[in-house]
């Protein structure tokens, strides 16, 4: 990974956050086990999702979560504009 790619990843991670746990909890799913049973994915993957421990998330994953949680992508992803920075990438 180049230094420029590293900087881009840091900036992106600080701008977009995943809110799977918060969305699931507001819909009555309060554990990773319940999320795993609702989605049918492997327990380790459901645990990562429930911890919001993601570097990337695919369209198919967003689609599955939206169907199971009866939500929109806006409920799962939060965008907070970056504050002015002197760093240009």
PDB file of C-alpha atoms in Angstrom:
ATOM      1  CA  UNK A   1       0.000   0.000   0.000  1.00  0.00           C
ATOM      2  CA  UNK A   2       1.373   3.363  -0.922  1.00  0.00           C
ATOM      3  CA  UNK A   3       1.426   6.250   1.500  1.00  0.00           C
ATOM      4  CA  UNK A   4      -1.137   8.114  -0.633  1.00  0.00           C
ATOM      5  CA  UNK A   5      -3.529   5.131  -0.483  1.00  0.00           C
ATOM      6  CA  UNK A   6      -3.024   4.989   3.272  1.00  0.00           C
ATOM      7  CA  UNK A   7      -3.949   8.661   3.619  1.00  0.00           C
ATOM      8  CA  UNK A   8      -7.034   8.220   1.438  1.00  0.00           C
ATOM      9  CA  UNK A   9      -8.176   5.303   3.617  1.00  0.00           C
ATOM     10  CA  UNK A  10      -7.782   7.350   6.779  1.00  0.00           C
ATOM     11  CA  UNK A  11      -9.789  10.224   5.303  1.00  0.00           C
ATOM     12  CA  UNK A  12     -12.566   7.942   4.018  1.00  0.00           C
ATOM     13  CA  UNK A  13     -12.844   6.072   7.326  1.00  0.00           C
ATOM     14  CA  UNK A  14     -13.233   9.354   9.176  1.00  0.00           C
ATOM     15  CA  UNK A  15     -15.942  10.617   6.824  1.00  0.00           C
ATOM     16  CA  UNK A  16     -18.232   7.586   6.434  1.00  0.00           C
ATOM     17  CA  UNK A  17     -19.154   5.441   9.428  1.00  0.00           C
ATOM     18  CA  UNK A  18     -21.171   2.242   9.550  1.00  0.00           C
ATOM     19  CA  UNK A  19     -24.174   2.033  11.884  1.00  0.00           C
ATOM     20  CA  UNK A  20     -25.253  -1.585  11.654  1.00  0.00           C
ATOM     21  CA  UNK A  21     -25.432  -2.151  15.411  1.00  0.00           C
ATOM     22  CA  UNK A  22     -27.451   1.002  16.036  1.00  0.00           C
ATOM     23  CA  UNK A  23     -29.888   0.175  13.232  1.00  0.00           C
ATOM     24  CA  UNK A  24     -30.238  -3.443  14.363  1.00  0.00           C
ATOM     25  CA  UNK A  25     -30.825  -2.438  17.985  1.00  0.00           C
ATOM     26  CA  UNK A  26     -33.532   0.027  17.005  1.00  0.00           C
ATOM     27  CA  UNK A  27     -35.268  -2.903  15.296  1.00  0.00           C
ATOM     28  CA  UNK A  28     -35.019  -5.294  18.230  1.00  0.00           C
ATOM     29  CA  UNK A  29     -31.851  -7.183  17.251  1.00  0.00           C
ATOM     30  CA  UNK A  30     -29.668  -6.768  20.308  1.00  0.00           C
ATOM     31  CA  UNK A  31     -26.900  -9.357  19.791  1.00  0.00           C
ATOM     32  CA  UNK A  32     -24.592 -10.528  17.024  1.00  0.00           C
ATOM     33  CA  UNK A  33     -26.192 -13.972  17.388  1.00  0.00           C
ATOM     34  CA  UNK A  34     -29.624 -12.545  16.569  1.00  0.00           C
ATOM     35  CA  UNK A  35     -28.142 -10.721  13.562  1.00  0.00           C
ATOM     36  CA  UNK A  36     -26.512 -13.970  12.411  1.00  0.00           C
ATOM     37  CA  UNK A  37     -29.794 -15.873  12.662  1.00  0.00           C
ATOM     38  CA  UNK A  38     -31.691 -13.121  10.827  1.00  0.00           C
ATOM     39  CA  UNK A  39     -29.178 -12.859   7.960  1.00  0.00           C
ATOM     40  CA  UNK A  40     -27.987 -16.454   7.709  1.00  0.00           C
ATOM     41  CA  UNK A  41     -24.306 -15.500   7.529  1.00  0.00           C
ATOM     42  CA  UNK A  42     -21.409 -17.073   9.410  1.00  0.00           C
ATOM     43  CA  UNK A  43     -21.249 -16.153  13.129  1.00  0.00           C
ATOM     44  CA  UNK A  44     -17.846 -14.461  12.784  1.00  0.00           C
ATOM     45  CA  UNK A  45     -19.118 -12.235   9.963  1.00  0.00           C
ATOM     46  CA  UNK A  46     -22.266 -11.298  11.877  1.00  0.00           C
ATOM     47  CA  UNK A  47     -20.098 -10.424  14.881  1.00  0.00           C
ATOM     48  CA  UNK A  48     -17.925  -8.118  12.742  1.00  0.00           C
ATOM     49  CA  UNK A  49     -21.010  -6.457  11.304  1.00  0.00           C
ATOM     50  CA  UNK A  50     -22.542  -6.051  14.739  1.00  0.00           C
ATOM     51  CA  UNK A  51     -19.343  -4.443  16.060  1.00  0.00           C
ATOM     52  CA  UNK A  52     -19.334  -2.090  13.044  1.00  0.00           C
ATOM     53  CA  UNK A  53     -15.861  -3.484  12.400  1.00  0.00           C
ATOM     54  CA  UNK A  54     -15.705  -2.937   8.645  1.00  0.00           C
ATOM     55  CA  UNK A  55     -13.158  -1.434   6.321  1.00  0.00           C
ATOM     56  CA  UNK A  56     -15.411  -1.887   3.276  1.00  0.00           C
ATOM     57  CA  UNK A  57     -18.997  -2.923   2.701  1.00  0.00           C
ATOM     58  CA  UNK A  58     -20.371  -4.288  -0.557  1.00  0.00           C
ATOM     59  CA  UNK A  59     -23.649  -3.502  -2.268  1.00  0.00           C
ATOM     60  CA  UNK A  60     -24.889  -7.081  -1.749  1.00  0.00           C
ATOM     61  CA  UNK A  61     -24.198  -6.798   1.985  1.00  0.00           C
ATOM     62  CA  UNK A  62     -26.030  -3.477   2.193  1.00  0.00           C
ATOM     63  CA  UNK A  63     -28.916  -5.012   0.258  1.00  0.00           C
ATOM     64  CA  UNK A  64     -29.123  -8.023   2.612  1.00  0.00           C
ATOM     65  CA  UNK A  65     -28.967  -5.864   5.728  1.00  0.00           C
ATOM     66  CA  UNK A  66     -31.602  -3.472   4.395  1.00  0.00           C
ATOM     67  CA  UNK A  67     -33.962  -6.366   3.654  1.00  0.00           C
ATOM     68  CA  UNK A  68     -33.452  -8.023   7.035  1.00  0.00           C
ATOM     69  CA  UNK A  69     -33.556  -4.812   9.059  1.00  0.00           C
ATOM     70  CA  UNK A  70     -36.249  -3.197   6.902  1.00  0.00           C
ATOM     71  CA  UNK A  71     -34.204  -0.052   6.483  1.00  0.00           C
ATOM     72  CA  UNK A  72     -32.464   2.021   3.838  1.00  0.00           C
ATOM     73  CA  UNK A  73     -28.728   2.417   3.171  1.00  0.00           C
ATOM     74  CA  UNK A  74     -28.997   5.821   4.864  1.00  0.00           C
ATOM     75  CA  UNK A  75     -29.793   4.015   8.105  1.00  0.00           C
ATOM     76  CA  UNK A  76     -26.668   1.855   7.819  1.00  0.00           C
ATOM     77  CA  UNK A  77     -24.167   4.455   6.647  1.00  0.00           C
ATOM     78  CA  UNK A  78     -23.525   7.861   8.171  1.00  0.00           C
ATOM     79  CA  UNK A  79     -21.699  10.561   6.267  1.00  0.00           C
ATOM     80  CA  UNK A  80     -20.155  13.421   8.163  1.00  0.00           C
ATOM     81  CA  UNK A  81     -18.402  15.957   5.960  1.00  0.00           C
ATOM     82  CA  UNK A  82     -14.772  16.385   6.732  1.00  0.00           C
ATOM     83  CA  UNK A  83     -13.874  19.575   8.500  1.00  0.00           C
ATOM     84  CA  UNK A  84     -11.624  21.898   6.572  1.00  0.00           C
ATOM     85  CA  UNK A  85      -8.183  20.460   6.378  1.00  0.00           C
ATOM     86  CA  UNK A  86      -4.970  21.667   4.892  1.00  0.00           C
ATOM     87  CA  UNK A  87      -4.270  18.112   3.690  1.00  0.00           C
ATOM     88  CA  UNK A  88      -5.233  17.652   0.023  1.00  0.00           C
ATOM     89  CA  UNK A  89      -5.154  14.150  -1.414  1.00  0.00           C
TER      90      UNK A  89
END
